[in-house]
CSV table of C-alpha atoms and ligand atoms in Angstrom, one decimal:
chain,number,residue,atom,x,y,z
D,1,UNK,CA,102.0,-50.2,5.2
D,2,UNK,CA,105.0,-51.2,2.8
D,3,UNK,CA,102.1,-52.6,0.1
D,4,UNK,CA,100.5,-49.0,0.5
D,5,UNK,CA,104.1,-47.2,-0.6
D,6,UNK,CA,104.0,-49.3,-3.1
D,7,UNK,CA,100.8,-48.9,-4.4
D,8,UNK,CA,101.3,-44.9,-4.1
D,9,UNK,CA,104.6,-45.1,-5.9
D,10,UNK,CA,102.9,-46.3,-8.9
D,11,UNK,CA,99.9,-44.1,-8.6
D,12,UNK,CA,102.3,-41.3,-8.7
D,13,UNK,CA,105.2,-42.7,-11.1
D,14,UNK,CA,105.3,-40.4,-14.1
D,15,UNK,CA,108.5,-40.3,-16.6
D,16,UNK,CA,108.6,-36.5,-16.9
D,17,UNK,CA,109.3,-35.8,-12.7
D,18,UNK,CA,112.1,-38.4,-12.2
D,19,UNK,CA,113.8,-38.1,-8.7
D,20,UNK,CA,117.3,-38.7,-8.3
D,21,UNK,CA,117.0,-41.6,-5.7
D,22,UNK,CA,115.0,-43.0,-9.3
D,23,UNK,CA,117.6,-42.2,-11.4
D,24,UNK,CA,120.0,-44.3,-9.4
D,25,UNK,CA,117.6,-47.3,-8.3
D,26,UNK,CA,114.7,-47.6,-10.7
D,27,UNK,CA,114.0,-50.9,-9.5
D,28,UNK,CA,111.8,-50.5,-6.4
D,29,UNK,CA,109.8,-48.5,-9.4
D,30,UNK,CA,109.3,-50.8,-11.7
D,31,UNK,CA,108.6,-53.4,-9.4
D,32,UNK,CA,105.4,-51.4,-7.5
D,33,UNK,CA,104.5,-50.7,-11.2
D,34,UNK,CA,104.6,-54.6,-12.1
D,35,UNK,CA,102.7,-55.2,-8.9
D,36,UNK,CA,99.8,-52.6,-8.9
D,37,UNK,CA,99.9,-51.1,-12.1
D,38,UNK,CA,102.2,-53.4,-15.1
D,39,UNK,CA,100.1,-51.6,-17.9
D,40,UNK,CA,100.0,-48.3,-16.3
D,41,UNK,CA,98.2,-45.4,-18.1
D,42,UNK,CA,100.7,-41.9,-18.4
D,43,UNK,CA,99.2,-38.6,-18.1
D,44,UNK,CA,99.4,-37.8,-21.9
D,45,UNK,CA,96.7,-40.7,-22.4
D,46,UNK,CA,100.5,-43.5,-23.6
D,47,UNK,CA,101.2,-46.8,-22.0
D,48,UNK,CA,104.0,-47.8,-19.8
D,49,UNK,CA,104.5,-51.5,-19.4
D,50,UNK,CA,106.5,-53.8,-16.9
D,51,UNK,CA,105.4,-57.1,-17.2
D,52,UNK,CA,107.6,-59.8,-19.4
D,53,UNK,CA,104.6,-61.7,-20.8
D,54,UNK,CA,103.6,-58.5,-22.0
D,55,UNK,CA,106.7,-57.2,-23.9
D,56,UNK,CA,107.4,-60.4,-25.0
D,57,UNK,CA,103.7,-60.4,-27.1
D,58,UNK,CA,104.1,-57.0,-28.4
D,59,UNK,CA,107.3,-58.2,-29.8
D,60,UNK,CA,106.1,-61.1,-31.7
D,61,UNK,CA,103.1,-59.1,-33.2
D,62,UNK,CA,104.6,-56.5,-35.0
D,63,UNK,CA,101.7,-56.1,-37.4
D,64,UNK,CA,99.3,-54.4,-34.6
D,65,UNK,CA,102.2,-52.7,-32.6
D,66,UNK,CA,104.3,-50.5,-34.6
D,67,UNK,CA,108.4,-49.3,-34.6
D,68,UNK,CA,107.5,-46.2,-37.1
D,69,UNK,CA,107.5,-42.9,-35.0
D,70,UNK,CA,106.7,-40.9,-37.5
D,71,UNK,CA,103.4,-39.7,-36.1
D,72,UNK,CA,105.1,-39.5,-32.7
D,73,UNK,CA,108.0,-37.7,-33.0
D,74,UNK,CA,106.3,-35.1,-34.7
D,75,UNK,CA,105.3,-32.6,-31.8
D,76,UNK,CA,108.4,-33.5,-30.2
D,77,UNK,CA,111.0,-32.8,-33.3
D,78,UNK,CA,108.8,-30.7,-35.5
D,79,UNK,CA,111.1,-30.5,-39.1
D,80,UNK,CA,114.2,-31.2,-37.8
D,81,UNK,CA,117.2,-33.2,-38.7
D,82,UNK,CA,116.7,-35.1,-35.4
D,83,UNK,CA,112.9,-36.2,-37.1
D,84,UNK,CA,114.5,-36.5,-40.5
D,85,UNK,CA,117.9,-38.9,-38.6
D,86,UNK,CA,115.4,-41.2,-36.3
D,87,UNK,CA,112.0,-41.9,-38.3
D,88,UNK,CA,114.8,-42.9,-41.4
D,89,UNK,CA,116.7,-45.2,-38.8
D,90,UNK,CA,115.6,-49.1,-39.3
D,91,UNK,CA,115.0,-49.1,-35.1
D,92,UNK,CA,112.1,-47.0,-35.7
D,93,UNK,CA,110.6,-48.2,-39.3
D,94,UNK,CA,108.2,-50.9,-40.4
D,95,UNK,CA,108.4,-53.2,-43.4
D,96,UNK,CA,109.3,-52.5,-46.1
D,97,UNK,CA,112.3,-50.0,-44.9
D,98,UNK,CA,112.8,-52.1,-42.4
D,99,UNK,CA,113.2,-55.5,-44.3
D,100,UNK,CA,115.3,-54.1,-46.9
D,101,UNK,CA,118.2,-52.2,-44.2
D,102,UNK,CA,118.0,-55.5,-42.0
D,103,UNK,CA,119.2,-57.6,-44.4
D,104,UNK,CA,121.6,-55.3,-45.6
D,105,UNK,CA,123.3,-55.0,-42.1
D,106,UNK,CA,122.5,-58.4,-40.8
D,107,UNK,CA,124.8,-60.1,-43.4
D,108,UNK,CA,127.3,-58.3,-42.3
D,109,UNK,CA,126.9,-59.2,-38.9
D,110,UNK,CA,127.1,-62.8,-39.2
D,111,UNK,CA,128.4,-65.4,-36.5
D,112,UNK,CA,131.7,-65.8,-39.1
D,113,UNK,CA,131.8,-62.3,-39.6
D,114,UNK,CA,131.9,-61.7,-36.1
D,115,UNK,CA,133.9,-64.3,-35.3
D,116,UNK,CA,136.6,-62.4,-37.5
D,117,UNK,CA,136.7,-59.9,-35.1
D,118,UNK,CA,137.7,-61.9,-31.8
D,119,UNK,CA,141.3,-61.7,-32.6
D,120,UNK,CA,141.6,-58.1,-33.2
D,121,UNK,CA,139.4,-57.5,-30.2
D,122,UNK,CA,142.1,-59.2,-27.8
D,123,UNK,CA,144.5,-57.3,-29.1
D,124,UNK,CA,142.6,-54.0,-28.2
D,125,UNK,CA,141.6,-54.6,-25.1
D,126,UNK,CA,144.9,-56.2,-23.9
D,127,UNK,CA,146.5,-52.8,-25.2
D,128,UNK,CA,143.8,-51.0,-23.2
D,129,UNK,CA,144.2,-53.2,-20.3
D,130,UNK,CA,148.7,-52.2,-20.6
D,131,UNK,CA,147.9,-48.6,-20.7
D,132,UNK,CA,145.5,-48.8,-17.4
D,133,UNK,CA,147.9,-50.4,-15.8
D,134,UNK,CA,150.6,-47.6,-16.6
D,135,UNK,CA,147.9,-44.7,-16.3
D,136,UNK,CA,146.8,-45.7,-12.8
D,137,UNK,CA,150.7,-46.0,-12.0
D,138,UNK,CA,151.0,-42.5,-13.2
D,139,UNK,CA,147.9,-40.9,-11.9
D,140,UNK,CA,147.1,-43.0,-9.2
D,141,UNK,CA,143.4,-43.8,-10.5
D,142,UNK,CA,141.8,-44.4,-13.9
D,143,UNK,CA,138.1,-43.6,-15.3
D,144,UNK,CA,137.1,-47.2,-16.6
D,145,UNK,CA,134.4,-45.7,-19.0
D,146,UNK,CA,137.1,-42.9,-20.3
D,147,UNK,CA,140.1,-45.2,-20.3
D,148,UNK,CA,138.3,-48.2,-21.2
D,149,UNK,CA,134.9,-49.0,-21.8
D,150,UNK,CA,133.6,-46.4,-24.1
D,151,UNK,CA,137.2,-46.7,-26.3
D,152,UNK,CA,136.0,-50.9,-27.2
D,153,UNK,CA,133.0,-49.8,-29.1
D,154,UNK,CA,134.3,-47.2,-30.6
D,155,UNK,CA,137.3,-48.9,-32.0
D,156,UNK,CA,134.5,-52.1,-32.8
D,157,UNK,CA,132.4,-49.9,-35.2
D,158,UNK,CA,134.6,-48.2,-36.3
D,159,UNK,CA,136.2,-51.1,-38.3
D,160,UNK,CA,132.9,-52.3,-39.1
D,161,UNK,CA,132.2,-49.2,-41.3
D,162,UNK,CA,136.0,-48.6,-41.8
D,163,UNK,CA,136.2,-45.4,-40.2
D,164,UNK,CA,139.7,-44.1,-40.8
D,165,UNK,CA,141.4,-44.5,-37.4
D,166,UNK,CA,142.3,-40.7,-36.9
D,167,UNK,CA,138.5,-39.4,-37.9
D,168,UNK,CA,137.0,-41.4,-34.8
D,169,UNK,CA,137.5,-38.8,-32.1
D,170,UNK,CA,134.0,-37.2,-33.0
D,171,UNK,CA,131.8,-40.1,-33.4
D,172,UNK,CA,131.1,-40.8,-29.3
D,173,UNK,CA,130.2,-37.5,-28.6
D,174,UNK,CA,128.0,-37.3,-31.6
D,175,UNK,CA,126.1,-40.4,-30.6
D,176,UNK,CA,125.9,-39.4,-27.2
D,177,UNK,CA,124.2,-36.4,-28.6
D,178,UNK,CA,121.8,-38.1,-31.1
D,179,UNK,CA,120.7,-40.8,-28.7
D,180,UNK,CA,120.1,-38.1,-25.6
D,181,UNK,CA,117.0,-37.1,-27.9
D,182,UNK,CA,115.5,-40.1,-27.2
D,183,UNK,CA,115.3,-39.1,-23.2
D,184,UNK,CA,111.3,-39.1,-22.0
D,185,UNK,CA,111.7,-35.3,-21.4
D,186,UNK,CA,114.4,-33.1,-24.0
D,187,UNK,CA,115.6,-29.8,-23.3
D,188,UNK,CA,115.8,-27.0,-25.2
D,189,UNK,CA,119.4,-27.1,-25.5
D,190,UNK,CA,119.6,-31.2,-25.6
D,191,UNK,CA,117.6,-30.5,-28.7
D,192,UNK,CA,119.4,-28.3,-30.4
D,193,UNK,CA,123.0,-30.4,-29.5
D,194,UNK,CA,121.4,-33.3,-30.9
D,195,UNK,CA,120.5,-31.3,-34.7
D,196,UNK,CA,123.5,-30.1,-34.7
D,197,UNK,CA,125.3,-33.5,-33.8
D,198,UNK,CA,123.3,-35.2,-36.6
D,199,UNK,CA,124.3,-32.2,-39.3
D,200,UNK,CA,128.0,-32.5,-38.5
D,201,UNK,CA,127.6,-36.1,-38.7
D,202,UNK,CA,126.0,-36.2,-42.2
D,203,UNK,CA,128.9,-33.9,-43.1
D,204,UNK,CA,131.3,-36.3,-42.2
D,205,UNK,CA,129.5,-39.5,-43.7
D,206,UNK,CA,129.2,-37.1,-47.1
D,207,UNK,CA,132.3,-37.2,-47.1
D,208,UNK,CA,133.2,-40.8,-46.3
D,209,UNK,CA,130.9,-42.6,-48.3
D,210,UNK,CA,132.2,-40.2,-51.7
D,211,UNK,CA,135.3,-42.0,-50.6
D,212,UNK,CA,134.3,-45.8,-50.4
D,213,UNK,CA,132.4,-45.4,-53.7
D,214,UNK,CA,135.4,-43.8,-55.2
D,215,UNK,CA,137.8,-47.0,-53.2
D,216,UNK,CA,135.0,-49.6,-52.2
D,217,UNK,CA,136.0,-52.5,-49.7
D,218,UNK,CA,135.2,-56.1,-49.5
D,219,UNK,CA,131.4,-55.7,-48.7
D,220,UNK,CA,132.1,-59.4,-46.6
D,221,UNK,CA,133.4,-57.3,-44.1
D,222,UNK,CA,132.9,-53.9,-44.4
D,223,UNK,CA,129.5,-53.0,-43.7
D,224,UNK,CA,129.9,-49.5,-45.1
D,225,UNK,CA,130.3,-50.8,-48.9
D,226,UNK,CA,127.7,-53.3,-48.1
D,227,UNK,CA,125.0,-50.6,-47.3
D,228,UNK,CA,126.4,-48.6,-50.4
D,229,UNK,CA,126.9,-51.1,-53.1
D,230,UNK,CA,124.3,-53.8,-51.9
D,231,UNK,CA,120.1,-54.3,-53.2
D,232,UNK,CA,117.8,-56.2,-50.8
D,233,UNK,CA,114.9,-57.0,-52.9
D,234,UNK,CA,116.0,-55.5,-55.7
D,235,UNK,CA,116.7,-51.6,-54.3
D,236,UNK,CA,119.6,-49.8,-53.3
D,237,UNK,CA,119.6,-47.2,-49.7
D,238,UNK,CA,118.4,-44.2,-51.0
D,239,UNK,CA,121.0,-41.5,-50.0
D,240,UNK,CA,118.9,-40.2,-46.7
D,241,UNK,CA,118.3,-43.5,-45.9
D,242,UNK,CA,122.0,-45.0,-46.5
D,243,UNK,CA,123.2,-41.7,-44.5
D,244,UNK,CA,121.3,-42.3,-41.7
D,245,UNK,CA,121.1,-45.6,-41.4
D,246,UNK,CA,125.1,-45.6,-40.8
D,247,UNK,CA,124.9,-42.7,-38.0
D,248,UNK,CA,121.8,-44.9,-36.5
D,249,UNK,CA,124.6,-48.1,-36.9
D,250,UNK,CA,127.2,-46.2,-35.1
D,251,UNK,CA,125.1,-45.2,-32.5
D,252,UNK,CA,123.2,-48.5,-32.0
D,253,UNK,CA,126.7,-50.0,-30.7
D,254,UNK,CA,128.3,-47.1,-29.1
D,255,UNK,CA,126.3,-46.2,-25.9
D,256,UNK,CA,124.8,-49.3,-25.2
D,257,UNK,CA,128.0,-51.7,-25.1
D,258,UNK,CA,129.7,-48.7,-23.1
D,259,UNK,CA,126.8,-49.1,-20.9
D,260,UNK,CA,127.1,-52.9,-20.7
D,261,UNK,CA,130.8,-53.1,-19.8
D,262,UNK,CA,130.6,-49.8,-17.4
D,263,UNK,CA,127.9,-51.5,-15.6
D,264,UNK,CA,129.3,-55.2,-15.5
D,265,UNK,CA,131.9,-53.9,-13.9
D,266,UNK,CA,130.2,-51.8,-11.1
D,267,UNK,CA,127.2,-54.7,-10.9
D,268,UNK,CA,131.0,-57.2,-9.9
D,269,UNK,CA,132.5,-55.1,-7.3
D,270,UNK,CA,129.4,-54.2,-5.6
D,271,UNK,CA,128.8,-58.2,-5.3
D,272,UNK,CA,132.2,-59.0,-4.2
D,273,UNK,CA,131.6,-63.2,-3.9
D,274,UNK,CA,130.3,-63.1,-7.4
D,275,UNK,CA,133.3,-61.2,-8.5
D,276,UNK,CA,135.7,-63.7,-7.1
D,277,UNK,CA,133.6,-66.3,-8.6
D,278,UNK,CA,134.3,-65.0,-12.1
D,279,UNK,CA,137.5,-64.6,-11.4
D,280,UNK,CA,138.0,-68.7,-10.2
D,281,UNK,CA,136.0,-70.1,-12.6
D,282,UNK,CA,137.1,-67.5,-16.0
D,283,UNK,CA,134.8,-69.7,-18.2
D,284,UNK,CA,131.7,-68.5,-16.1
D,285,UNK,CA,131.8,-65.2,-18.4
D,286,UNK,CA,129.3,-65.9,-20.8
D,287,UNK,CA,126.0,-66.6,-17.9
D,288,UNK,CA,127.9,-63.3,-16.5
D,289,UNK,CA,127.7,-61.5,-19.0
D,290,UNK,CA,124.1,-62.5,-19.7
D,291,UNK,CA,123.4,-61.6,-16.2
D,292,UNK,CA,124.9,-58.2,-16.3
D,293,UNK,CA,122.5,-57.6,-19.4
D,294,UNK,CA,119.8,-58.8,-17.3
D,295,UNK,CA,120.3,-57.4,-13.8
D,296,UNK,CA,121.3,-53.7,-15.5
D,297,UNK,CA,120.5,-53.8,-19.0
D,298,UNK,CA,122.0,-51.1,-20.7
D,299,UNK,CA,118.6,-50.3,-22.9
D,300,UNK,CA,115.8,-49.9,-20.4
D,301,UNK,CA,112.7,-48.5,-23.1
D,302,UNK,CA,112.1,-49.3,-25.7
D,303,UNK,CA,108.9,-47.8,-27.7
D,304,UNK,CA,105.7,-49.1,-30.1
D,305,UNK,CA,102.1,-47.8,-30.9
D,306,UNK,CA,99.3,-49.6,-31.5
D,307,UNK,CA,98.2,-50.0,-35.0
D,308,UNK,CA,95.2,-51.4,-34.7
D,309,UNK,CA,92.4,-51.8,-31.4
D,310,UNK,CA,94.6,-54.6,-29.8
D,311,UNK,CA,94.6,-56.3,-26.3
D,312,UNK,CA,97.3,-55.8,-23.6
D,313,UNK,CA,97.6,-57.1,-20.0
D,314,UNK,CA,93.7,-57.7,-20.5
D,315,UNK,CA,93.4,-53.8,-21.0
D,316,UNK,CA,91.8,-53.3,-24.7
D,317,UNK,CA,93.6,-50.2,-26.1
D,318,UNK,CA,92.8,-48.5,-29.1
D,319,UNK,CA,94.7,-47.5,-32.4
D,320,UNK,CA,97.5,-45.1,-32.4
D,321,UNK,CA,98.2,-46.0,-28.5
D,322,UNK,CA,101.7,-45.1,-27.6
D,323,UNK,CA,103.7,-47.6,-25.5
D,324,UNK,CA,107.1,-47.7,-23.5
D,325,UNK,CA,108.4,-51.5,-22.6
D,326,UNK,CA,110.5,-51.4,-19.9
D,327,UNK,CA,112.9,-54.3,-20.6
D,328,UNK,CA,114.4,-52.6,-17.3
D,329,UNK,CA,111.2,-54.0,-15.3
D,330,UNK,CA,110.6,-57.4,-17.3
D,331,UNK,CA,113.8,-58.4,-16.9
D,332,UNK,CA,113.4,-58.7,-12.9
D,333,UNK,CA,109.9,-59.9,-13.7
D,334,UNK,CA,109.7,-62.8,-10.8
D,335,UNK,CA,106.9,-64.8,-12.9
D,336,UNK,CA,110.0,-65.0,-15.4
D,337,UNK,CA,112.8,-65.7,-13.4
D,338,UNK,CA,113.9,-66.5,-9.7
D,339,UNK,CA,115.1,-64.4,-7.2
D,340,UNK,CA,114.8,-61.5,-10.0
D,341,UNK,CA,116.6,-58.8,-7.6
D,342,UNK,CA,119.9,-61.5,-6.9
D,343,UNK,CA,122.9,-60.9,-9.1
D,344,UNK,CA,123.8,-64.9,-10.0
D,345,UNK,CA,126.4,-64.5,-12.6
D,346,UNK,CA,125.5,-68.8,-12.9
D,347,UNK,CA,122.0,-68.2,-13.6
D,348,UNK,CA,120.4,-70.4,-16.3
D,349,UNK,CA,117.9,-69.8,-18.1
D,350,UNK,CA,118.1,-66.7,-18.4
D,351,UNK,CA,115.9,-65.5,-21.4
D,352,UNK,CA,116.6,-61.9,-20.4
D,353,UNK,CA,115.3,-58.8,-23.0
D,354,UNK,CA,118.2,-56.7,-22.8
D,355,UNK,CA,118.4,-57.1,-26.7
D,356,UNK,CA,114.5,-57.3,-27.0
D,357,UNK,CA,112.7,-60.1,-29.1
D,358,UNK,CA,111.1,-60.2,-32.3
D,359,UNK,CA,111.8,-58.8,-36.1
D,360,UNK,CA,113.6,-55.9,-34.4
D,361,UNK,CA,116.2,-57.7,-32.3
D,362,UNK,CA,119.1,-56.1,-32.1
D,363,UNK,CA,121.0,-56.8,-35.2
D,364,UNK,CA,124.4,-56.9,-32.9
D,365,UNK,CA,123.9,-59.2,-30.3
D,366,UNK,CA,126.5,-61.3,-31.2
D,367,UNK,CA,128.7,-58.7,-31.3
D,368,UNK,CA,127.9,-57.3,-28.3
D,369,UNK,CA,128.1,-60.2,-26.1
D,370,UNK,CA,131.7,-60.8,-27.7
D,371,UNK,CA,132.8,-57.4,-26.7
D,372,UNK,CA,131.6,-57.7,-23.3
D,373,UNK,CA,133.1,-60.9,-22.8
D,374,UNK,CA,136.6,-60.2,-23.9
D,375,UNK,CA,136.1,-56.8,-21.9
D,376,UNK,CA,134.8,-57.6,-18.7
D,377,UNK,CA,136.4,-61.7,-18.9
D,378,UNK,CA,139.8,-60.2,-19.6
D,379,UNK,CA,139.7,-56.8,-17.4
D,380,UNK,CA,139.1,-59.5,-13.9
D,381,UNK,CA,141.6,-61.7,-14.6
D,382,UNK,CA,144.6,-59.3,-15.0
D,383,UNK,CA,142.7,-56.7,-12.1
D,384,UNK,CA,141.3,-59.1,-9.8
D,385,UNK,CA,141.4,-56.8,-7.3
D,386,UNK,CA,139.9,-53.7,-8.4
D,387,UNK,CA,138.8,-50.9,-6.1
D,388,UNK,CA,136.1,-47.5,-6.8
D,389,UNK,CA,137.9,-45.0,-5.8
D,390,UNK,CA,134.8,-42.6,-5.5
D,391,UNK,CA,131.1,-43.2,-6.1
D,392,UNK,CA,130.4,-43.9,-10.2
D,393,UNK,CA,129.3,-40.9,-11.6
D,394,UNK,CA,125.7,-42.2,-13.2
D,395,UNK,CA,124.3,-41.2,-16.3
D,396,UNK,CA,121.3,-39.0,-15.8
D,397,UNK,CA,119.5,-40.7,-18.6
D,398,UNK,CA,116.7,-43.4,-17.9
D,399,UNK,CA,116.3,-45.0,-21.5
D,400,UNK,CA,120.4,-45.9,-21.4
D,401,UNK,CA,121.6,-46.9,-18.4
D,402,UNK,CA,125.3,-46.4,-17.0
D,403,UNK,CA,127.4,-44.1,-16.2
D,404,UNK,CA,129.8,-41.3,-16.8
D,405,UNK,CA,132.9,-41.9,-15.5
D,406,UNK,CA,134.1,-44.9,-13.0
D,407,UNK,CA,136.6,-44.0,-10.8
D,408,UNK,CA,138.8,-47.1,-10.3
D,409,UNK,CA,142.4,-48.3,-9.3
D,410,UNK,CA,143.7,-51.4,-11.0
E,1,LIG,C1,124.9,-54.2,-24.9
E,1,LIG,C2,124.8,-53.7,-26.1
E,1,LIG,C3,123.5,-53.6,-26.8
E,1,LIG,C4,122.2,-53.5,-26.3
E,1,LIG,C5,121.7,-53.7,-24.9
E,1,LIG,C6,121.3,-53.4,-27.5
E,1,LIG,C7,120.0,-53.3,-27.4
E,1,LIG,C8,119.1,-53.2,-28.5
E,1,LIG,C9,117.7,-53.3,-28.4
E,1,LIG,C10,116.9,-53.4,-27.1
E,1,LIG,C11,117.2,-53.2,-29.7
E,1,LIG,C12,115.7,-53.2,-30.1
E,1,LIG,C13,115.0,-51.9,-30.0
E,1,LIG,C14,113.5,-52.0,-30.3
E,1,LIG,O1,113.1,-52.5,-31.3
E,1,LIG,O2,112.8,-51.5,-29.5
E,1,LIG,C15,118.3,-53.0,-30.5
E,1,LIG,C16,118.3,-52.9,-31.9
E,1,LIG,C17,119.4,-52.8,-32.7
E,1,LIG,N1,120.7,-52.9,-32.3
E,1,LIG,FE1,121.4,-53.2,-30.5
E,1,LIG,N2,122.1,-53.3,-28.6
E,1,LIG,C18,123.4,-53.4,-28.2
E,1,LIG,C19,124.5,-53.4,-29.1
E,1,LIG,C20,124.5,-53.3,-30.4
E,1,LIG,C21,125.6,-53.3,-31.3
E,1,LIG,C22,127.1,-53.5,-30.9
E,1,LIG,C23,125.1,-53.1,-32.6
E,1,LIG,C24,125.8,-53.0,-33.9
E,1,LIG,C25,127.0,-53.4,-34.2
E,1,LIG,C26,123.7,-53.0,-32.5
E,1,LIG,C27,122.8,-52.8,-33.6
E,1,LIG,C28,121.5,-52.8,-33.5
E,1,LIG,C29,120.6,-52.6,-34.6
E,1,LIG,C30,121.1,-52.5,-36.1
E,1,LIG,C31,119.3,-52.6,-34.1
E,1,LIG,C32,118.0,-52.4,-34.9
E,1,LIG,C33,117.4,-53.7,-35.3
E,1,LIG,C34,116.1,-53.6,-36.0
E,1,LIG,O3,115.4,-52.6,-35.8
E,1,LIG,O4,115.8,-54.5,-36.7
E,1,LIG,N3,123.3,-53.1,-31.2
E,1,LIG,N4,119.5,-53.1,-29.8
């Protein structure tokens, strides 16, 4: 009887009719999808794909499955800014866009570049940590996305483009607004917050970037200058592509590291011994935090099309096939890793794909694991004891998991 629920859910599992209990508990999904159906065929003739063996092969081919979305954002975006802002983004290009921003941003993302920013990030998120401490004496609770985890990558990217401290108020809800575009299914008014996110956001980086080439800064650490002043193969940005590839920049880390800490957080109190593991044994925070990217990976799709006829999961599939990876589902794949559905912030190996694999890796791994290490290492040990004080209010969104606001008393 339970194999025959699970063999109807993914019959019936489509990503435009999401149900709520989905929303809040994919898992039970994606794992009757990896059982009876891992290369599943959508109603509008795309892919959608559970299995890790799978992602990881369409990662490491990028030559017959494609990042640009040109073709395929088309019906969905028409002429808009939201078409111009994501088929310019590097996320979504092929070679030779795509070689020439990577290496632009990637040198600035270096492990000593990064390791520059460890200091500065203590400081910030001990401050944080101070004024939680006085807000929840105050108010009696806090919001640990509001109060916390959404101000760490702002603050983080901020400094890596040298955004001046009092024009940063804009940029989350901007990126929230950009990235909602992405959602399977975008309403009419989601569409049109999202053009008019990326015009004001142009605006603003109009403005900035006359600025930095008026005053340029040391392009070693400023990533801004970098994209401005810097040639990979001989060429500069062109000015579309050096304006959005700094809004796609500020979104890349915004959202997701949110996400990660928001959900490490949550992931810990609802597995109470694992919490007070963390909290005995401090240097256990790296596996954790690899295990909160695993177990609830902040970026659950990600997207390619075929180029070419090309074989996957033993299914032949022809050109110009549209796929959706769900690093969500590979990452509790069990012919990848044990006891996929247990939270073992000790678990090694743990070649997760929270950050994906292949030429488009994310280009801020390293950064991100920082952040959430310092965040999530340092918010335990000075709030051992933290307590929801209501039920998290989750994101509605399936591509970027977490949640709203995270009502909490330290
Ligand atoms: C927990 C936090 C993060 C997660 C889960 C995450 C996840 C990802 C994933 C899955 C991709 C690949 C998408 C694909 O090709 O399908 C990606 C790409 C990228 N990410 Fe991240 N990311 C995070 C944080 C960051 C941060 C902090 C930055 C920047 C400082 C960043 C910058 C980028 C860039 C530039 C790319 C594009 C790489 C390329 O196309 O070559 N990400 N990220």
């Amino acid at each position: 009887m339970r194999a025959k629920n699970s063999a109807d859910i993914a019959a019936e599992f489509s990503l435009l009719d999401l149900t709520p209990e989905f929303i809040a508990d994919p898992y039970p999904a994606y794992r009757a999808l990896r059982e009876h159906a891992p290369v599943k065929q959508m109603n509008n003739g795309s892919y959608f794909l559970t299995r890790y063996d799978d992602l990881i092969a369409i990662y490491k081919n990028p030559k017959s499955f494609s990042s640009d979305k040109k073709l395929e954002f088309k019906p969905k975006f028409g002429d808009s800014l939201l078409y111009e802002h994501h088929t310019t983004s590097l996320v979504f290009s092929d070679p030779p866009l795509h070689t020439r921003v990577r290496k632009l941003i990637s040198g600035a993302l270096t492990p000593r570049a990064i390791a520059g920013m460890e200091s500065g990030l203590i400081k910030l998120v001990d401050e944080l940590l101070d004024r939680l401490q006085t807000r929840c004496n105050d108010h009696g609770s806090v919001d640990l996305i509001e109060d916390f985890a959404s101000a760490i990558p702002i603050e983080v990217i901020g400094n890596l483009l040298d955004v001046p401290h009092n024009e940063r108020a804009p940029l989350r809800a901007w990126s929230l607004a950009i990235l909602g575009a992405l959602e399977p299914a975008v309403s009419a008014a989601a569409f049109e917050t999202g053009n008019l996110a990326v015009a004001e956001f142009i605006s603003y980086l109009e403005g900035l970037i006359a600025r930095r080439r008026e005053a340029p800064g040391n392009p070693e650490i400023d990533v801004l200058t970098r994209l401005i002043i810097g040639e990979a193969d001989g060429e500069k940005l062109t000015p579309k592509e050096l304006l959005h590839n700094c809004i796609f920049l500020l979104n890349a880390g915004h959202e997701t590291t949110t996400n990660l800490i928001g959900n490490g957080l949550v992931t810990l109190h609802d597995h109470p011994e694992q919490r007070a593991l963390l909290v005995h044994q401090p240097d256990l925070i790296k596996t954790a935090i690899e295990e909160i990217l695993r177990f609830e990976s902040s970026n659950q799709l990600g997207n390619r099309v075929t180029t070419e006829q090309v074989e996957v999961g033993g299914i032949m599939l022809p050109p110009q096939t549209q796929l959706t990876l769900c690093i969500g589902a590979a990452n509790r794949d069990p012919a990848q890793f044990e006891n996929p559905e247990t939270f073992d912030i000790q678990r090694t190996p743990n070649r997760h794909l929270a950050f994906a694999s292949g030429t488009h890796v994310c280009a801020g791994m390293s950064l991100a694991r920082l952040e959430g290490q310092i965040a999530i290492g340092r918010f335990v040990a000075r709030f051992p004891d933290y307590a929801l004080t209501a039920a998290p209010l989750r994101s509605q969104r399936i591509r970027f998991r977490g949640f709203y606001h995270i009502a909490a008393k330290v």
